[in-house]
GROMACS .gro file of C-alpha atoms in nm:
model
  245
    1MET     CA    1  -2.984   1.119   2.018
    2THR     CA    2  -2.684   0.980   1.829
    3LEU     CA    3  -2.347   1.126   1.921
    4ALA     CA    4  -2.202   1.287   1.608
    5ILE     CA    5  -1.824   1.277   1.636
    6ALA     CA    6  -1.597   1.476   1.404
    7HIS     CA    7  -1.311   1.239   1.316
    8ARG     CA    8  -0.989   1.443   1.309
    9GLY     CA    9  -1.218   1.744   1.284
   10GLY     CA   10  -1.385   1.603   0.970
   11SER     CA   11  -1.083   1.531   0.754
   12LEU     CA   12  -1.267   1.478   0.423
   13THR     CA   13  -1.508   1.768   0.452
   14ALA     CA   14  -1.427   2.019   0.180
   15ASP     CA   15  -1.260   2.293   0.384
   16ASN     CA   16  -1.058   2.045   0.590
   17VAL     CA   17  -0.890   1.831   0.325
   18GLY     CA   18  -0.517   1.839   0.391
   19VAL     CA   19  -0.545   1.998   0.735
   20GLU     CA   20  -0.688   1.716   0.946
   21ASN     CA   21  -0.650   1.754   1.323
   22SER     CA   22  -0.577   2.125   1.289
   23LEU     CA   23  -0.738   2.400   1.493
   24GLU     CA   24  -0.899   2.512   1.168
   25ALA     CA   25  -1.054   2.169   1.107
   26PHE     CA   26  -1.203   2.152   1.455
   27ALA     CA   27  -1.330   2.508   1.431
   28HIS     CA   28  -1.509   2.409   1.110
   29ALA     CA   29  -1.670   2.111   1.285
   30ALA     CA   30  -1.778   2.334   1.571
   31SER     CA   31  -1.932   2.578   1.324
   32LEU     CA   32  -2.154   2.293   1.200
   33GLY     CA   33  -2.270   2.227   1.554
   34TYR     CA   34  -2.039   1.943   1.654
   35ARG     CA   35  -1.972   1.913   2.026
   36HIS     CA   36  -1.806   1.571   2.013
   37LEU     CA   37  -1.463   1.562   1.856
   38GLU     CA   38  -1.209   1.288   1.785
   39THR     CA   39  -0.837   1.334   1.764
   40ASP     CA   40  -0.500   1.161   1.800
   41VAL     CA   41  -0.191   1.250   1.997
   42VAL     CA   42   0.182   1.196   1.965
   43CYS     CA   43   0.473   1.343   2.157
   44SER     CA   44   0.771   1.556   2.059
   45ARG     CA   45   1.126   1.479   2.169
   46ASP     CA   46   1.100   1.728   2.454
   47GLY     CA   47   0.771   1.588   2.588
   48VAL     CA   48   0.507   1.815   2.434
   49VAL     CA   49   0.181   1.649   2.325
   50PHE     CA   50   0.071   1.731   1.972
   51VAL     CA   51  -0.257   1.661   1.795
   52CYS     CA   52  -0.151   1.443   1.504
   53HIS     CA   53  -0.255   1.103   1.370
   54ASP     CA   54   0.072   0.997   1.206
   55VAL     CA   55   0.387   0.929   1.402
   56HIS     CA   56   0.576   0.988   1.076
   57LEU     CA   57   0.509   1.320   0.903
   58GLN     CA   58   0.569   1.240   0.536
   59ARG     CA   59   0.200   1.219   0.445
   60LEU     CA   60   0.096   1.527   0.638
   61THR     CA   61   0.379   1.774   0.585
   62GLY     CA   62   0.610   1.619   0.326
   63GLN     CA   63   0.895   1.591   0.577
   64ASP     CA   64   1.068   1.254   0.617
   65VAL     CA   65   1.079   1.272   0.996
   66THR     CA   66   0.891   1.147   1.302
   67VAL     CA   67   0.739   1.377   1.561
   68SER     CA   68   0.942   1.213   1.838
   69ASP     CA   69   1.264   1.315   1.658
   70LEU     CA   70   1.171   1.685   1.678
   71ASP     CA   71   1.152   1.940   1.958
   72ALA     CA   72   0.822   2.124   2.003
   73SER     CA   73   0.951   2.437   1.831
   74GLU     CA   74   1.044   2.232   1.524
   75VAL     CA   75   0.701   2.068   1.510
   76GLU     CA   76   0.533   2.406   1.537
   77ALA     CA   77   0.737   2.537   1.244
   78LEU     CA   78   0.587   2.273   1.012
   79ARG     CA   79   0.265   2.319   0.815
   80LEU     CA   80  -0.012   2.081   0.718
   81ASP     CA   81  -0.073   2.120   0.344
   82GLY     CA   82   0.149   2.427   0.364
   83ARG     CA   83  -0.113   2.624   0.557
   84ALA     CA   84  -0.205   2.496   0.904
   85ARG     CA   85  -0.003   2.425   1.215
   86ILE     CA   86   0.008   2.101   1.408
   87PRO     CA   87  -0.152   2.210   1.736
   88ARG     CA   88  -0.065   2.121   2.091
   89LEU     CA   89  -0.327   1.915   2.274
   90GLU     CA   90  -0.362   2.177   2.545
   91ASP     CA   91  -0.440   2.444   2.285
   92LEU     CA   92  -0.712   2.229   2.126
   93LEU     CA   93  -0.876   2.150   2.460
   94LYS     CA   94  -0.871   2.516   2.556
   95ALA     CA   95  -1.015   2.621   2.219
   96HIS     CA   96  -1.326   2.405   2.275
   97PRO     CA   97  -1.411   2.423   2.645
   98ASP     CA   98  -1.760   2.280   2.596
   99ALA     CA   99  -1.664   1.987   2.373
  100TRP     CA  100  -1.616   1.620   2.459
  101PHE     CA  101  -1.304   1.460   2.310
  102SER     CA  102  -1.222   1.106   2.210
  103ILE     CA  103  -0.842   1.091   2.210
  104ASP     CA  104  -0.639   0.809   2.056
  105VAL     CA  105  -0.292   0.787   2.211
  106LYS     CA  106  -0.070   0.680   1.923
  107ALA     CA  107   0.263   0.615   2.094
  108ASP     CA  108   0.397   0.484   2.424
  109ASP     CA  109   0.591   0.803   2.494
  110ALA     CA  110   0.270   1.005   2.470
  111VAL     CA  111   0.086   0.829   2.754
  112GLU     CA  112   0.226   1.016   3.054
  113PRO     CA  113   0.243   1.362   2.890
  114THR     CA  114  -0.116   1.325   2.767
  115CYS     CA  115  -0.240   1.225   3.112
  116ARG     CA  116  -0.053   1.520   3.260
  117VAL     CA  117  -0.218   1.768   3.021
  118ILE     CA  118  -0.563   1.634   3.107
  119GLU     CA  119  -0.484   1.647   3.478
  120ASP     CA  120  -0.336   1.998   3.465
  121LEU     CA  121  -0.631   2.138   3.269
  122GLY     CA  122  -0.887   1.962   3.487
  123VAL     CA  123  -1.077   1.818   3.189
  124ALA     CA  124  -1.100   1.452   3.289
  125GLU     CA  125  -1.481   1.459   3.280
  126ARG     CA  126  -1.492   1.552   2.911
  127VAL     CA  127  -1.240   1.321   2.754
  128CYS     CA  128  -1.225   0.955   2.660
  129LEU     CA  129  -0.879   0.808   2.614
  130GLY     CA  130  -0.798   0.499   2.416
  131SER     CA  131  -0.545   0.305   2.215
  132PHE     CA  132  -0.551  -0.007   2.001
  133ASP     CA  133  -0.255  -0.124   2.209
  134HIS     CA  134  -0.375  -0.307   2.522
  135GLY     CA  135  -0.066  -0.235   2.731
  136ARG     CA  136  -0.091   0.134   2.654
  137THR     CA  137  -0.461   0.132   2.743
  138ARG     CA  138  -0.387  -0.032   3.078
  139ARG     CA  139  -0.124   0.232   3.155
  140ILE     CA  140  -0.378   0.506   3.083
  141ARG     CA  141  -0.631   0.351   3.321
  142ALA     CA  142  -0.375   0.309   3.596
  143ARG     CA  143  -0.261   0.670   3.557
  144LEU     CA  144  -0.606   0.832   3.529
  145PRO     CA  145  -0.865   0.592   3.671
  146GLN     CA  146  -1.132   0.864   3.668
  147VAL     CA  147  -1.116   0.907   3.289
  148GLN     CA  148  -1.344   0.716   3.052
  149THR     CA  149  -1.159   0.480   2.820
  150ALA     CA  150  -1.234   0.297   2.498
  151ALA     CA  151  -1.170  -0.073   2.457
  152SER     CA  152  -0.833  -0.182   2.324
  153ARG     CA  153  -0.817  -0.407   2.018
  154ARG     CA  154  -0.786  -0.712   2.245
  155GLU     CA  155  -1.092  -0.608   2.443
  156VAL     CA  156  -1.293  -0.558   2.123
  157VAL     CA  157  -1.210  -0.916   2.019
  158GLU     CA  158  -1.318  -1.039   2.363
  159ALA     CA  159  -1.645  -0.848   2.329
  160LEU     CA  160  -1.710  -1.025   2.000
  161LEU     CA  161  -1.632  -1.371   2.137
  162VAL     CA  162  -1.727  -1.375   2.507
  163PRO     CA  163  -2.093  -1.356   2.618
  164ALA     CA  164  -2.185  -1.031   2.795
  165ARG     CA  165  -2.279  -1.209   3.121
  166TRP     CA  166  -1.918  -1.328   3.157
  167ARG     CA  167  -1.755  -0.990   3.106
  168ARG     CA  168  -1.681  -0.704   3.346
  169PRO     CA  169  -1.559  -0.432   3.110
  170ALA     CA  170  -1.297  -0.185   3.227
  171TYR     CA  171  -1.397   0.046   2.942
  172ARG     CA  172  -1.691   0.279   2.883
  173TRP     CA  173  -1.696   0.258   2.504
  174LEU     CA  174  -1.651   0.000   2.233
  175SER     CA  175  -1.507   0.202   1.945
  176VAL     CA  176  -1.526  -0.026   1.642
  177PRO     CA  177  -1.547  -0.035   1.262
  178ALA     CA  178  -1.883  -0.126   1.113
  179THR     CA  179  -1.718  -0.407   0.919
  180ARG     CA  180  -1.386  -0.587   0.914
  181GLY     CA  181  -1.319  -0.724   0.568
  182PRO     CA  182  -1.621  -0.940   0.481
  183VAL     CA  183  -1.733  -0.959   0.846
  184ARG     CA  184  -2.004  -0.726   0.973
  185VAL     CA  185  -1.890  -0.622   1.321
  186VAL     CA  186  -2.177  -0.397   1.424
  187THR     CA  187  -2.499  -0.594   1.434
  188ARG     CA  188  -2.811  -0.570   1.648
  189ARG     CA  189  -2.678  -0.856   1.860
  190PHE     CA  190  -2.344  -0.680   1.912
  191VAL     CA  191  -2.509  -0.352   2.012
  192ASP     CA  192  -2.756  -0.523   2.247
  193ALA     CA  193  -2.475  -0.722   2.414
  194ALA     CA  194  -2.270  -0.406   2.466
  195HIS     CA  195  -2.564  -0.224   2.619
  196ALA     CA  196  -2.634  -0.522   2.845
  197SER     CA  197  -2.279  -0.478   2.978
  198GLY     CA  198  -2.332  -0.106   3.038
  199VAL     CA  199  -2.107  -0.014   2.746
  200GLY     CA  200  -2.176   0.227   2.459
  201VAL     CA  201  -2.098   0.155   2.093
  202LEU     CA  202  -1.918   0.413   1.878
  203VAL     CA  203  -1.864   0.327   1.511
  204TRP     CA  204  -1.589   0.453   1.280
  205THR     CA  205  -1.544   0.599   1.026
  206ILE     CA  206  -1.876   0.639   0.844
  207ASP     CA  207  -1.926   0.886   0.559
  208ASP     CA  208  -2.215   0.722   0.371
  209ALA     CA  209  -2.575   0.824   0.441
  210PRO     CA  210  -2.734   0.477   0.396
  211GLU     CA  211  -2.481   0.321   0.635
  212ILE     CA  212  -2.542   0.600   0.886
  213GLU     CA  213  -2.914   0.523   0.866
  214ARG     CA  214  -2.851   0.149   0.918
  215LEU     CA  215  -2.636   0.211   1.225
  216VAL     CA  216  -2.882   0.451   1.381
  217GLY     CA  217  -3.150   0.186   1.327
  218LEU     CA  218  -2.935  -0.064   1.520
  219GLY     CA  219  -2.918   0.173   1.817
  220VAL     CA  220  -2.548   0.264   1.813
  221ASP     CA  221  -2.457   0.542   2.052
  222GLY     CA  222  -2.229   0.745   1.829
  223ILE     CA  223  -2.074   0.768   1.484
  224PHE     CA  224  -1.732   0.899   1.386
  225THR     CA  225  -1.717   1.068   1.048
  226ASP     CA  226  -1.474   1.240   0.813
  227ARG     CA  227  -1.771   1.397   0.633
  228THR     CA  228  -1.915   1.614   0.905
  229ASP     CA  229  -2.162   1.767   0.659
  230THR     CA  230  -2.304   1.429   0.551
  231LEU     CA  231  -2.342   1.294   0.905
  232ARG     CA  232  -2.507   1.610   1.032
  233ASP     CA  233  -2.754   1.629   0.742
  234THR     CA  234  -2.842   1.260   0.774
  235LEU     CA  235  -2.897   1.275   1.150
  236VAL     CA  236  -3.106   1.591   1.115
  237ALA     CA  237  -3.325   1.412   0.859
  238LEU     CA  238  -3.361   1.114   1.095
  239GLY     CA  239  -3.437   1.337   1.393
  240THR     CA  240  -3.139   1.209   1.591
  241TRP     CA  241  -2.901   1.504   1.558
  242GLU     CA  242  -2.766   1.558   1.911
  243ASN     CA  243  -2.798   1.935   1.902
  244ASP     CA  244  -3.171   1.925   1.830
  245ARG     CA  245  -3.231   1.862   2.201
   0.00000   0.00000   0.00000
């Protein structure tokens, strides 16, 4: 089966446009059968972890302010697209007790509070933490060594350049784009090398049925999507929808 992962809850699926990473968006993904969810976290001035991709809120709420400049009560007073709240991480994890989460830690000040939420809720076995920033990723691993992590940007580059037999990955997942400019990142060779190292390959962010079919054919382990409807329908047609087990 191919892990179908709702990116920010499926941010381009019709009902979710404008309210990415909201409780409503993730509830919509769950209603389609998704049990693997992707999100991002940032931290308020008073140390509360919020589910939000952007450090700056202009795009999401129209306010010219960063989350770290606001107290939790001020963040909770804002609305995505004028209709949905920015949720706390703990509320999202509690709302989906059977889901697995891929969580991208977007800021240095969010590392410790995020680890604390995961520890306090006892959900380490159903989360994967990651960050493009290598230093941040190393801090996460030191703080919660029992939690799965995704490769940092530096580790992805190493995976592309260094033969598998010479690597001892500290990560469980390579979370990568299918292409980078004109370069095709995810190839059969890349997937086979990752698997030879005991590492899974998750590809973002794919909304096109033919590309989904290509990636499934290469043997990738999971696909992030903003179009949760398209990914589900394509995987069902291919017989690799995870919830057909």
